[in-house]
Amino acid sequence: MVGVVERLAAIVGPAHVLTDGDLTAAFETDWTGRWRGRCAAVVRPADRDQVRAVLHLCNSEGVAVVPQGGNTGLVGGAVPPDGAVVLVTTRIREIGSLDEVAGQLTAGAGATLGAVAAAVRGSGWEVGIDLAARDSATIGGLVATNAGGARAVRYGPMRSQVAGIEAVLADGSVVSRLAGLAKDNTGYDLAGLLTGSEGTLAVITAVRLQLVPAAGLRVAALVALPSTADAVALVSRARRALPGLLAAELFHESGMQLVLGHASLAHPFGAPGAGAYLLLETSDPADALAPLLDGFDDALLADDEAGRTRLWQHRERHTEAINAAGVPHKLDVSLPIGRIAAFEDRCLALVGDRARVVLYGHLGDGNLHVNLLGPAPDDETLDEAVLRLVIEMDGCISAEHGIGRAKAGLLPLDRSAGDLAAMRAIKRALDPAGILNPGVLFEDARQT
Ligand code: FAD
Ligand code: MLT
Ligand code: ZN
């Protein structure tokens, strides 16, 4: 490995190869603190050609490579297995000029979502995806995980924002389509294949983003409701009444109390007690929301940025508040939206007093986050029981965070033998030596 480290330094410059444990530590642990590894080196290439050279070297030496962007992923997908090289993309962060006509721009994979959002602010276009990790999460990471976030109910997940991709395969060869053509049926959709591939098929180096028209007006409403079933009914009405619906987020008193304690905030409704909270945001005028909220005494509205931020923090700060309470087991599931309320009841009964459960999510997409606090980081008993319930109720075990290392062992619960064989064949074809992110998606990726 010593020889490899020296050759990596010759490619990217010695300052961009880290081997000292104090310096590599931040790249070896995930955001929740649940996964840790010990890498051989962290390497930070400056551009696509350096990525090519790094992959070519590691492939020929049989060294595992773990792509990493902002390291905000929640399934351990960017944490290295022992001895791997962590390839960090954050130096590849150039943001190209905006094509105002097409509403597109090309961003380096290491540019953060926040930086791209800032670059297009005021142009009449905006990025159709948003999430609380915006200032660290990278465009490459968002594409690699096919991230969702609060606005997916309106604009779809990251996949819908991708107009093209440039990426480097395990052997150092490049696939590239960055013209941003709206229609292109010239062969396999490689950009589509790499979206959601979690660093197992290629290192994404640039992304052509399709932006969406910026919403002029934004009105947010935080509503306290008797139950999740009432929240589901309200979301269903909101989807029909509000063509500009931008978000429909669910949470509960369990999470509300964690956030209030963590952020030292007063209860927005004065006292606890609601069965469910629903945060709606729309680009329709406030008048359009009023009839929907008729009959609900506990609804707070905001149409200015400061007021909306105040309402949103109760939902957005769940992730950090949970982290502050312990090392969570984070399950991120999809369910038919009509079964969410029944799932919550059954999930709470199943877990009982074996863990503290905090449920919240993107209700408009039927995407629920099940956070379990209490079980030891490596005890997966409850995770598996909850995910089996999800499958029994016609859901799936990853809505937006991906499979990562966290759920690699559970993938066969949710995919047929045929599906798994097809996925393994793709992995084998693009990464025959199995150097890219071994252990992610497939527990035994090296033995494909
Ligand atoms: P990393 O964490 O660095 O990597 C994630 C995965 O992508 C790994 O498998 C890695 O190998 C791979 N990868 C990264 N970059 C590349 C690349 N250039 N080429 C190939 N593979 C790559 N997620 C949601 O979906 N919705 C949310 O609402 C949401 N909210 C969040 C809020 C908070 C506070 C936090 C901490 C996380 C949240 N996440 C959310 C999870 C996370 O932000 C996303 O998964 C994000 O897409 C990860 O981006 P990243 O740059 O940090 O990627
Ligand atoms: C969210 O919706 O807040 C994110 O997906 C992060 C999380 O699940 O905590
Ligand atoms: Zn989420």
Short mmCIF file of C-alpha atoms and ligand atoms in Angstrom, two decimals:
data_model
loop_
_atom_site.label_atom_id
_atom_site.label_comp_id
_atom_site.label_asym_id
_atom_site.label_seq_id
_atom_site.Cartn_x
_atom_site.Cartn_y
_atom_site.Cartn_z
CA MET A 1 0.00 0.00 0.00
CA VAL A 2 2.94 2.34 0.67
CA GLY A 3 3.78 2.36 -3.01
CA VAL A 4 0.17 3.07 -3.90
CA VAL A 5 0.02 6.02 -1.48
CA GLU A 6 3.11 7.50 -3.09
CA ARG A 7 1.64 7.07 -6.55
CA LEU A 8 -1.63 8.67 -5.40
CA ALA A 9 0.39 11.62 -4.13
CA ALA A 10 2.09 11.89 -7.51
CA ILE A 11 -1.37 12.15 -9.13
CA VAL A 12 -3.12 14.67 -6.86
CA GLY A 13 -0.22 16.29 -5.00
CA PRO A 14 1.02 15.24 -1.53
CA ALA A 15 -1.16 17.84 0.21
CA HIS A 16 -4.24 16.03 -1.05
CA VAL A 17 -3.42 12.55 0.21
CA LEU A 18 -4.18 12.13 3.91
CA THR A 19 -2.96 9.14 5.90
CA ASP A 20 -2.61 10.55 9.42
CA GLY A 21 -5.41 9.12 11.58
CA ASP A 22 -6.23 12.54 13.07
CA LEU A 23 -6.83 13.92 9.57
CA THR A 24 -8.63 10.91 8.10
CA ALA A 25 -10.98 10.37 11.07
CA ALA A 26 -13.70 12.73 9.81
CA PHE A 27 -13.84 10.80 6.52
CA GLU A 28 -14.05 7.40 8.25
CA THR A 29 -17.20 7.95 10.31
CA ASP A 30 -20.71 8.63 9.07
CA TRP A 31 -22.92 11.56 10.09
CA THR A 32 -24.81 9.51 12.69
CA GLY A 33 -21.69 7.97 14.23
CA ARG A 34 -23.09 4.48 13.64
CA TRP A 35 -20.44 3.33 11.13
CA ARG A 36 -16.68 3.58 11.25
CA GLY A 37 -13.82 2.25 9.13
CA ARG A 38 -10.06 2.67 8.90
CA CYS A 39 -9.00 3.71 5.42
CA ALA A 40 -5.52 3.45 3.93
CA ALA A 41 -5.74 7.01 2.63
CA VAL A 42 -8.07 9.87 1.79
CA VAL A 43 -7.41 11.24 -1.69
CA ARG A 44 -8.81 14.50 -2.99
CA PRO A 45 -8.55 14.80 -6.79
CA ALA A 46 -8.98 18.24 -8.33
CA ASP A 47 -10.66 17.22 -11.58
CA ARG A 48 -11.93 14.42 -13.77
CA ASP A 49 -8.54 13.49 -15.14
CA GLN A 50 -7.13 13.04 -11.64
CA VAL A 51 -10.16 10.86 -10.81
CA ARG A 52 -9.34 8.78 -13.90
CA ALA A 53 -5.75 8.33 -12.84
CA VAL A 54 -6.70 7.43 -9.24
CA LEU A 55 -9.22 4.82 -10.40
CA HIS A 56 -6.89 3.40 -13.01
CA LEU A 57 -4.21 2.92 -10.35
CA CYS A 58 -6.53 1.45 -7.70
CA ASN A 59 -8.18 -0.87 -10.22
CA SER A 60 -4.88 -2.25 -11.40
CA GLU A 61 -3.68 -2.71 -7.80
CA GLY A 62 -7.02 -4.17 -6.62
CA VAL A 63 -7.47 -1.44 -4.00
CA ALA A 64 -11.04 -0.62 -2.93
CA VAL A 65 -12.26 2.95 -3.55
CA VAL A 66 -15.07 4.63 -1.65
CA PRO A 67 -16.44 7.78 -3.31
CA GLN A 68 -17.38 10.45 -0.80
CA GLY A 69 -18.98 13.87 -1.20
CA GLY A 70 -20.18 15.79 1.86
CA ASN A 71 -20.42 12.61 4.01
CA THR A 72 -23.99 13.47 5.01
CA GLY A 73 -25.43 10.15 3.82
CA LEU A 74 -27.47 8.26 6.39
CA VAL A 75 -26.87 4.61 5.43
CA GLY A 76 -23.10 4.30 5.90
CA GLY A 77 -22.49 4.31 2.13
CA ALA A 78 -19.48 6.63 2.20
CA VAL A 79 -17.73 4.93 5.13
CA PRO A 80 -14.66 2.94 4.01
CA PRO A 81 -14.10 -0.72 4.75
CA ASP A 82 -10.68 -1.18 6.36
CA GLY A 83 -7.83 -0.57 3.93
CA ALA A 84 -9.86 1.26 1.27
CA VAL A 85 -9.04 4.59 -0.36
CA VAL A 86 -11.64 7.30 0.24
CA LEU A 87 -11.97 9.42 -2.91
CA VAL A 88 -13.35 12.79 -1.79
CA THR A 89 -14.89 14.95 -4.53
CA THR A 90 -15.15 18.29 -2.75
CA ARG A 91 -12.34 19.92 -4.78
CA ILE A 92 -14.29 19.22 -7.99
CA ARG A 93 -16.74 22.03 -7.34
CA GLU A 94 -16.77 24.30 -10.36
CA ILE A 95 -20.25 25.62 -11.19
CA GLY A 96 -20.72 26.44 -14.87
CA SER A 97 -22.70 29.33 -16.23
CA LEU A 98 -26.48 29.16 -16.30
CA ASP A 99 -28.17 28.45 -19.62
CA GLU A 100 -31.08 30.79 -19.01
CA VAL A 101 -33.02 29.52 -22.02
CA ALA A 102 -32.96 25.85 -21.05
CA GLY A 103 -32.82 26.45 -17.29
CA GLN A 104 -29.76 24.22 -16.99
CA LEU A 105 -26.25 24.34 -15.63
CA THR A 106 -23.35 21.94 -15.19
CA ALA A 107 -21.92 21.54 -11.70
CA GLY A 108 -18.85 19.66 -10.54
CA ALA A 109 -19.80 16.66 -8.44
CA GLY A 110 -18.30 18.22 -5.32
CA ALA A 111 -20.29 21.46 -5.47
CA THR A 112 -22.74 21.64 -2.60
CA LEU A 113 -26.47 21.96 -3.15
CA GLY A 114 -26.33 25.25 -1.23
CA ALA A 115 -23.64 26.64 -3.54
CA VAL A 116 -25.62 25.74 -6.67
CA ALA A 117 -28.82 27.17 -5.17
CA ALA A 118 -26.96 30.40 -4.40
CA ALA A 119 -25.47 30.54 -7.91
CA VAL A 120 -28.90 30.55 -9.58
CA ARG A 121 -30.74 32.71 -7.02
CA GLY A 122 -32.51 35.62 -8.67
CA SER A 123 -32.36 34.05 -12.15
CA GLY A 124 -35.99 32.93 -12.21
CA TRP A 125 -34.79 29.31 -11.99
CA GLU A 126 -34.07 27.20 -8.91
CA VAL A 127 -32.94 23.66 -8.02
CA GLY A 128 -35.99 21.41 -7.71
CA ILE A 129 -34.63 19.65 -4.64
CA ASP A 130 -33.95 20.84 -1.13
CA LEU A 131 -32.95 19.22 2.13
CA ALA A 132 -31.56 20.24 5.50
CA ALA A 133 -28.01 19.07 4.68
CA ARG A 134 -27.88 21.54 1.74
CA ASP A 135 -24.67 23.25 2.82
CA SER A 136 -22.63 20.01 2.94
CA ALA A 137 -24.38 17.53 0.64
CA THR A 138 -22.82 17.54 -2.83
CA ILE A 139 -24.46 17.33 -6.23
CA GLY A 140 -22.58 14.07 -6.89
CA GLY A 141 -23.77 12.61 -3.60
CA LEU A 142 -27.35 13.71 -4.23
CA VAL A 143 -27.30 12.00 -7.62
CA ALA A 144 -25.49 8.89 -6.32
CA THR A 145 -28.18 8.44 -3.65
CA ASN A 146 -31.07 9.75 -5.79
CA ALA A 147 -31.94 11.93 -2.80
CA GLY A 148 -35.50 13.05 -2.23
CA GLY A 149 -36.15 15.79 0.32
CA ALA A 150 -39.10 18.01 0.98
CA ARG A 151 -39.88 19.16 -2.56
CA ALA A 152 -40.00 15.73 -4.20
CA VAL A 153 -43.78 15.84 -3.87
CA ARG A 154 -43.72 18.63 -6.47
CA TYR A 155 -40.60 18.08 -8.57
CA GLY A 156 -39.70 14.42 -8.02
CA PRO A 157 -36.41 13.14 -6.54
CA MET A 158 -32.90 13.99 -7.76
CA ARG A 159 -33.36 11.69 -10.76
CA SER A 160 -35.87 14.21 -12.15
CA GLN A 161 -33.34 17.04 -11.89
CA VAL A 162 -30.61 15.24 -13.88
CA ALA A 163 -30.25 16.29 -17.53
CA GLY A 164 -26.89 14.56 -17.96
CA ILE A 165 -23.89 13.06 -16.20
CA GLU A 166 -20.14 12.74 -16.62
CA ALA A 167 -18.59 9.85 -14.68
CA VAL A 168 -15.45 7.74 -14.49
CA LEU A 169 -15.78 3.95 -14.45
CA ALA A 170 -13.66 1.65 -12.28
CA ASP A 171 -11.01 1.16 -14.99
CA GLY A 172 -10.64 4.91 -15.52
CA SER A 173 -12.74 5.18 -18.69
CA VAL A 174 -15.18 8.07 -18.99
CA VAL A 175 -18.89 8.11 -19.80
CA SER A 176 -20.23 11.55 -20.55
CA ARG A 177 -23.41 13.18 -21.75
CA LEU A 178 -23.66 16.77 -20.62
CA ALA A 179 -25.48 18.42 -23.53
CA GLY A 180 -28.73 18.45 -21.54
CA LEU A 181 -30.90 17.35 -24.44
CA ALA A 182 -34.51 16.98 -23.37
CA LYS A 183 -34.89 14.00 -25.68
CA ASP A 184 -32.08 11.52 -26.28
CA ASN A 185 -32.80 7.88 -27.02
CA THR A 186 -29.32 7.08 -28.28
CA GLY A 187 -28.70 3.80 -26.50
CA TYR A 188 -28.84 2.90 -22.84
CA ASP A 189 -29.64 5.70 -20.37
CA LEU A 190 -26.32 5.61 -18.50
CA ALA A 191 -27.12 8.76 -16.52
CA GLY A 192 -30.30 7.07 -15.32
CA LEU A 193 -28.35 3.93 -14.38
CA LEU A 194 -25.74 5.86 -12.39
CA THR A 195 -28.40 7.86 -10.54
CA GLY A 196 -28.97 6.00 -7.28
CA SER A 197 -25.99 3.68 -7.81
CA GLU A 198 -24.43 4.75 -4.48
CA GLY A 199 -20.85 4.85 -5.67
CA THR A 200 -20.87 1.18 -6.70
CA LEU A 201 -20.69 1.64 -10.49
CA ALA A 202 -18.71 4.84 -11.16
CA VAL A 203 -17.45 8.08 -9.68
CA ILE A 204 -19.68 10.91 -10.89
CA THR A 205 -17.56 13.95 -11.74
CA ALA A 206 -20.11 16.41 -13.18
CA VAL A 207 -23.86 16.74 -13.48
CA ARG A 208 -25.98 18.70 -15.94
CA LEU A 209 -28.86 19.93 -13.79
CA GLN A 210 -32.32 20.71 -15.08
CA LEU A 211 -33.64 23.56 -12.95
CA VAL A 212 -37.30 24.39 -12.30
CA PRO A 213 -39.02 27.78 -12.56
CA ALA A 214 -38.51 29.55 -9.22
CA ALA A 215 -41.64 29.70 -7.10
CA GLY A 216 -42.40 33.40 -6.62
CA LEU A 217 -44.69 33.12 -3.67
CA ARG A 218 -44.29 30.64 -0.79
CA VAL A 219 -46.82 30.13 1.95
CA ALA A 220 -46.20 27.67 4.78
CA ALA A 221 -48.77 26.29 7.21
CA LEU A 222 -48.07 24.20 10.30
CA VAL A 223 -51.22 22.37 11.31
CA ALA A 224 -51.86 20.40 14.51
CA LEU A 225 -54.18 17.47 13.85
CA PRO A 226 -55.80 14.71 15.93
CA SER A 227 -54.09 11.85 14.07
CA THR A 228 -51.93 10.70 11.16
CA ALA A 229 -55.11 9.58 9.37
CA ASP A 230 -56.32 13.22 9.48
CA ALA A 231 -52.96 14.36 8.11
CA VAL A 232 -53.22 11.87 5.23
CA ALA A 233 -56.75 13.07 4.43
CA LEU A 234 -55.59 16.71 4.47
CA VAL A 235 -52.63 15.97 2.19
CA SER A 236 -54.92 14.24 -0.26
CA ARG A 237 -57.21 17.31 -0.34
CA ALA A 238 -54.20 19.66 -0.58
CA ARG A 239 -52.84 17.79 -3.61
CA ARG A 240 -56.07 18.37 -5.46
CA ALA A 241 -56.72 21.95 -4.28
CA LEU A 242 -53.17 23.34 -4.51
CA PRO A 243 -51.48 22.97 -7.89
CA GLY A 244 -48.47 24.74 -6.36
CA LEU A 245 -48.05 22.32 -3.42
CA LEU A 246 -44.30 22.25 -2.64
CA ALA A 247 -44.13 20.16 0.52
CA ALA A 248 -46.31 18.04 2.79
CA GLU A 249 -44.29 16.96 5.82
CA LEU A 250 -45.46 14.87 8.77
CA PHE A 251 -44.11 14.70 12.31
CA HIS A 252 -45.25 13.91 15.81
CA GLU A 253 -45.04 15.15 19.37
CA SER A 254 -42.11 12.74 20.03
CA GLY A 255 -39.97 14.56 17.46
CA MET A 256 -41.39 17.98 18.27
CA GLN A 257 -40.29 17.60 21.90
CA LEU A 258 -36.79 16.50 20.87
CA VAL A 259 -36.43 19.53 18.59
CA LEU A 260 -37.82 21.97 21.16
CA GLY A 261 -35.43 20.65 23.83
CA HIS A 262 -32.43 20.55 21.50
CA ALA A 263 -32.98 24.03 20.05
CA SER A 264 -34.40 25.62 23.25
CA LEU A 265 -37.62 26.65 21.55
CA ALA A 266 -41.10 27.22 22.98
CA HIS A 267 -43.92 24.98 21.75
CA PRO A 268 -45.38 26.66 18.65
CA PHE A 269 -48.93 25.83 19.76
CA GLY A 270 -48.34 26.68 23.41
CA ALA A 271 -48.83 23.12 24.65
CA PRO A 272 -48.25 19.54 23.45
CA GLY A 273 -51.02 17.12 22.63
CA ALA A 274 -51.61 16.90 18.88
CA GLY A 275 -51.78 13.43 17.35
CA ALA A 276 -49.84 14.63 14.31
CA TYR A 277 -48.31 17.77 12.83
CA LEU A 278 -48.45 18.53 9.13
CA LEU A 279 -46.29 21.18 7.49
CA LEU A 280 -47.60 22.31 4.14
CA GLU A 281 -45.86 24.70 1.78
CA THR A 282 -47.33 25.99 -1.44
CA SER A 283 -46.68 28.56 -4.12
CA ASP A 284 -50.44 29.17 -4.31
CA PRO A 285 -51.78 32.29 -2.62
CA ALA A 286 -52.74 32.02 1.08
CA ASP A 287 -56.41 32.34 0.05
CA ALA A 288 -56.17 28.94 -1.62
CA LEU A 289 -55.00 27.36 1.66
CA ALA A 290 -57.72 28.91 3.81
CA PRO A 291 -60.58 26.58 2.82
CA LEU A 292 -58.39 23.54 3.49
CA LEU A 293 -57.62 24.71 7.00
CA ASP A 294 -61.22 25.57 7.79
CA GLY A 295 -62.21 23.72 10.94
CA PHE A 296 -58.64 23.39 12.25
CA ASP A 297 -58.10 25.84 15.11
CA ASP A 298 -54.44 25.03 15.43
CA ALA A 299 -52.84 26.22 12.20
CA LEU A 300 -49.96 28.69 11.93
CA LEU A 301 -49.36 30.44 8.60
CA ALA A 302 -46.31 32.29 7.30
CA ASP A 303 -45.66 33.89 3.92
CA ASP A 304 -42.40 35.70 4.68
CA GLU A 305 -38.99 34.03 4.82
CA ALA A 306 -38.39 34.55 8.54
CA GLY A 307 -41.83 33.17 9.42
CA ARG A 308 -41.45 30.17 7.13
CA THR A 309 -38.01 29.39 8.56
CA ARG A 310 -39.52 29.52 12.06
CA LEU A 311 -42.18 26.97 11.10
CA TRP A 312 -39.79 24.76 9.11
CA GLN A 313 -37.23 24.41 11.90
CA HIS A 314 -39.65 22.16 13.80
CA ARG A 315 -39.44 19.66 10.96
CA GLU A 316 -35.95 20.29 9.55
CA ARG A 317 -34.15 20.03 12.87
CA HIS A 318 -35.41 16.50 13.61
CA THR A 319 -32.23 14.87 12.24
CA GLU A 320 -29.78 16.83 14.40
CA ALA A 321 -32.03 16.64 17.48
CA ILE A 322 -32.19 12.84 17.18
CA ASN A 323 -28.42 12.61 16.73
CA ALA A 324 -27.97 14.66 19.88
CA ALA A 325 -30.12 12.11 21.76
CA GLY A 326 -28.09 9.03 20.77
CA VAL A 327 -26.87 6.95 17.84
CA PRO A 328 -30.02 6.29 15.83
CA HIS A 329 -30.98 3.37 13.65
CA LYS A 330 -32.42 5.25 10.69
CA LEU A 331 -34.95 3.42 8.55
CA ASP A 332 -36.32 5.26 5.54
CA VAL A 333 -39.31 3.53 4.05
CA SER A 334 -41.97 3.99 1.38
CA LEU A 335 -45.54 2.85 1.88
CA PRO A 336 -48.75 3.26 -0.05
CA ILE A 337 -49.84 6.60 1.43
CA GLY A 338 -53.24 5.21 2.44
CA ARG A 339 -51.49 2.69 4.71
CA ILE A 340 -49.17 5.09 6.54
CA ALA A 341 -51.44 5.55 9.56
CA ALA A 342 -51.94 1.80 10.01
CA PHE A 343 -48.21 1.24 9.57
CA GLU A 344 -47.38 3.75 12.30
CA ASP A 345 -49.72 1.98 14.74
CA ARG A 346 -48.32 -1.44 13.92
CA CYS A 347 -44.73 -0.21 14.03
CA LEU A 348 -45.15 1.37 17.46
CA ALA A 349 -46.81 -1.81 18.76
CA LEU A 350 -44.06 -3.98 17.26
CA VAL A 351 -41.24 -1.96 18.80
CA GLY A 352 -42.99 -1.54 22.16
CA ASP A 353 -40.53 -0.52 24.85
CA ARG A 354 -37.52 -2.02 23.04
CA ALA A 355 -36.58 1.39 21.56
CA ARG A 356 -37.60 5.03 21.53
CA VAL A 357 -39.32 5.57 18.18
CA VAL A 358 -39.42 8.89 16.33
CA LEU A 359 -41.53 8.91 13.16
CA TYR A 360 -41.60 11.69 10.58
CA GLY A 361 -41.27 12.09 6.87
CA HIS A 362 -42.38 13.31 3.51
CA LEU A 363 -46.04 12.38 3.78
CA GLY A 364 -46.92 13.59 0.30
CA ASP A 365 -44.63 10.87 -1.12
CA GLY A 366 -45.68 8.16 1.36
CA ASN A 367 -42.09 8.32 2.69
CA LEU A 368 -41.72 7.75 6.42
CA HIS A 369 -38.50 7.96 8.47
CA VAL A 370 -38.48 5.45 11.31
CA ASN A 371 -35.80 6.39 13.83
CA LEU A 372 -34.99 3.94 16.61
CA LEU A 373 -32.99 5.12 19.60
CA GLY A 374 -31.69 2.66 22.14
CA PRO A 375 -30.52 -0.52 20.37
CA ALA A 376 -26.74 -0.99 20.12
CA PRO A 377 -25.34 0.24 16.78
CA ASP A 378 -24.71 -3.32 15.54
CA ASP A 379 -27.98 -4.85 16.80
CA GLU A 380 -30.19 -5.11 13.71
CA THR A 381 -33.00 -7.18 15.25
CA LEU A 382 -35.53 -4.38 15.40
CA ASP A 383 -34.47 -2.89 12.07
CA GLU A 384 -35.22 -6.17 10.37
CA ALA A 385 -38.55 -6.63 12.16
CA VAL A 386 -39.70 -3.14 11.13
CA LEU A 387 -38.55 -3.60 7.53
CA ARG A 388 -40.33 -6.95 7.30
CA LEU A 389 -43.51 -5.16 8.40
CA VAL A 390 -42.93 -2.55 5.68
CA ILE A 391 -42.69 -5.25 3.03
CA GLU A 392 -45.76 -7.06 4.39
CA MET A 393 -47.64 -3.76 3.97
CA ASP A 394 -46.54 -3.39 0.32
CA GLY A 395 -43.82 -0.83 0.99
CA CYS A 396 -40.11 -0.80 0.22
CA ILE A 397 -37.08 -0.63 2.52
CA SER A 398 -35.44 2.47 1.05
CA ALA A 399 -37.36 5.51 -0.19
CA GLU A 400 -34.62 8.11 -0.54
CA HIS A 401 -31.51 7.39 1.58
CA GLY A 402 -30.40 4.30 -0.32
CA ILE A 403 -29.24 0.86 0.83
CA GLY A 404 -25.64 1.69 1.72
CA ARG A 405 -23.97 -0.63 4.21
CA ALA A 406 -26.91 -0.29 6.57
CA LYS A 407 -29.35 -2.37 4.57
CA ALA A 408 -27.10 -4.38 2.25
CA GLY A 409 -27.85 -7.55 4.20
CA LEU A 410 -31.57 -6.88 3.99
CA LEU A 411 -31.76 -6.15 0.25
CA PRO A 412 -32.82 -9.74 -0.56
CA LEU A 413 -35.91 -9.19 1.62
CA ASP A 414 -37.16 -6.64 -0.86
CA ARG A 415 -35.84 -7.74 -4.28
CA SER A 416 -36.46 -10.98 -6.11
CA ALA A 417 -33.71 -13.38 -7.17
CA GLY A 418 -34.18 -12.12 -10.73
CA ASP A 419 -33.79 -8.49 -9.71
CA LEU A 420 -30.68 -9.26 -7.67
CA ALA A 421 -29.11 -11.26 -10.48
CA ALA A 422 -29.67 -8.38 -12.92
CA MET A 423 -28.17 -5.88 -10.48
CA ARG A 424 -25.13 -8.11 -9.89
CA ALA A 425 -24.65 -8.54 -13.65
CA ILE A 426 -24.55 -4.75 -14.07
CA LYS A 427 -22.09 -4.42 -11.20
CA ARG A 428 -19.86 -7.14 -12.69
CA ALA A 429 -19.95 -5.55 -16.14
CA LEU A 430 -18.96 -2.05 -15.00
CA ASP A 431 -16.68 -2.97 -12.10
CA PRO A 432 -15.33 -6.49 -12.73
CA ALA A 433 -12.71 -6.31 -9.97
CA GLY A 434 -15.32 -5.06 -7.48
CA ILE A 435 -13.20 -2.10 -6.33
CA LEU A 436 -15.99 0.48 -6.15
CA ASN A 437 -17.62 0.71 -2.73
CA PRO A 438 -17.47 -2.99 -1.81
CA GLY A 439 -20.04 -3.86 0.85
CA VAL A 440 -22.48 -1.19 -0.30
CA LEU A 441 -25.69 -2.49 -1.88
CA PHE A 442 -24.27 -6.06 -1.98
CA GLU A 443 -22.69 -7.34 1.22
CA ASP A 444 -20.27 -9.45 -0.79
CA ALA A 445 -19.63 -7.17 -3.78
CA ARG A 446 -16.07 -8.45 -4.17
CA GLN A 447 -17.40 -11.93 -4.88
CA THR A 448 -19.86 -10.97 -7.60
P1 FAD B 1 -22.04 11.13 0.82
O1 FAD B 1 -22.65 11.03 2.14
O2 FAD B 1 -20.62 11.61 0.79
O3 FAD B 1 -22.19 9.83 -0.01
C1 FAD B 1 -23.45 9.19 -0.10
C2 FAD B 1 -23.35 8.03 -1.09
O4 FAD B 1 -23.10 8.52 -2.40
C3 FAD B 1 -22.20 7.07 -0.80
O5 FAD B 1 -22.61 5.78 -1.18
C4 FAD B 1 -21.08 7.55 -1.69
O6 FAD B 1 -20.18 6.53 -2.03
C5 FAD B 1 -21.85 8.03 -2.90
N1 FAD B 1 -21.21 9.17 -3.60
C6 FAD B 1 -21.00 10.43 -3.12
N2 FAD B 1 -20.48 11.20 -4.08
C7 FAD B 1 -20.34 10.42 -5.19
C8 FAD B 1 -19.85 10.65 -6.49
N3 FAD B 1 -19.38 11.84 -6.89
N4 FAD B 1 -19.87 9.62 -7.36
C9 FAD B 1 -20.34 8.39 -7.01
N5 FAD B 1 -20.81 8.13 -5.77
C10 FAD B 1 -20.82 9.13 -4.88
N6 FAD B 1 -31.52 12.61 2.12
C11 FAD B 1 -32.69 12.66 1.43
O7 FAD B 1 -32.86 11.90 0.47
N7 FAD B 1 -33.69 13.50 1.80
C12 FAD B 1 -33.57 14.35 2.85
O8 FAD B 1 -34.50 15.08 3.17
C13 FAD B 1 -32.35 14.34 3.57
N8 FAD B 1 -32.16 15.19 4.60
C14 FAD B 1 -31.01 15.13 5.31
C15 FAD B 1 -30.84 16.00 6.38
C16 FAD B 1 -29.69 15.96 7.15
C17 FAD B 1 -29.53 16.91 8.31
C18 FAD B 1 -28.67 15.03 6.82
C19 FAD B 1 -27.41 14.96 7.63
C20 FAD B 1 -28.82 14.17 5.75
C21 FAD B 1 -29.98 14.23 4.99
N9 FAD B 1 -30.17 13.38 3.88
C22 FAD B 1 -31.34 13.43 3.17
C23 FAD B 1 -29.12 12.42 3.49
C24 FAD B 1 -27.99 13.03 2.61
O9 FAD B 1 -27.93 14.41 2.71
C25 FAD B 1 -28.16 12.64 1.17
O10 FAD B 1 -28.07 11.24 1.05
C26 FAD B 1 -27.14 13.29 0.21
O11 FAD B 1 -27.52 12.95 -1.09
C27 FAD B 1 -25.72 12.81 0.45
O12 FAD B 1 -24.83 13.67 -0.24
P2 FAD B 1 -23.28 13.69 0.17
O13 FAD B 1 -22.55 14.55 -0.77
O14 FAD B 1 -23.13 14.04 1.61
O15 FAD B 1 -22.90 12.17 -0.09
C1 MLT B 2 -35.33 14.13 6.60
O1 MLT B 2 -36.35 13.98 5.93
O2 MLT B 2 -35.29 14.90 7.57
C2 MLT B 2 -34.08 13.45 6.16
O3 MLT B 2 -34.32 12.41 5.28
C3 MLT B 2 -33.13 13.08 7.25
C4 MLT B 2 -33.65 12.11 8.25
O4 MLT B 2 -34.26 11.10 7.86
O5 MLT B 2 -33.42 12.32 9.44
ZN ZN B 3 -36.19 12.63 4.35
#
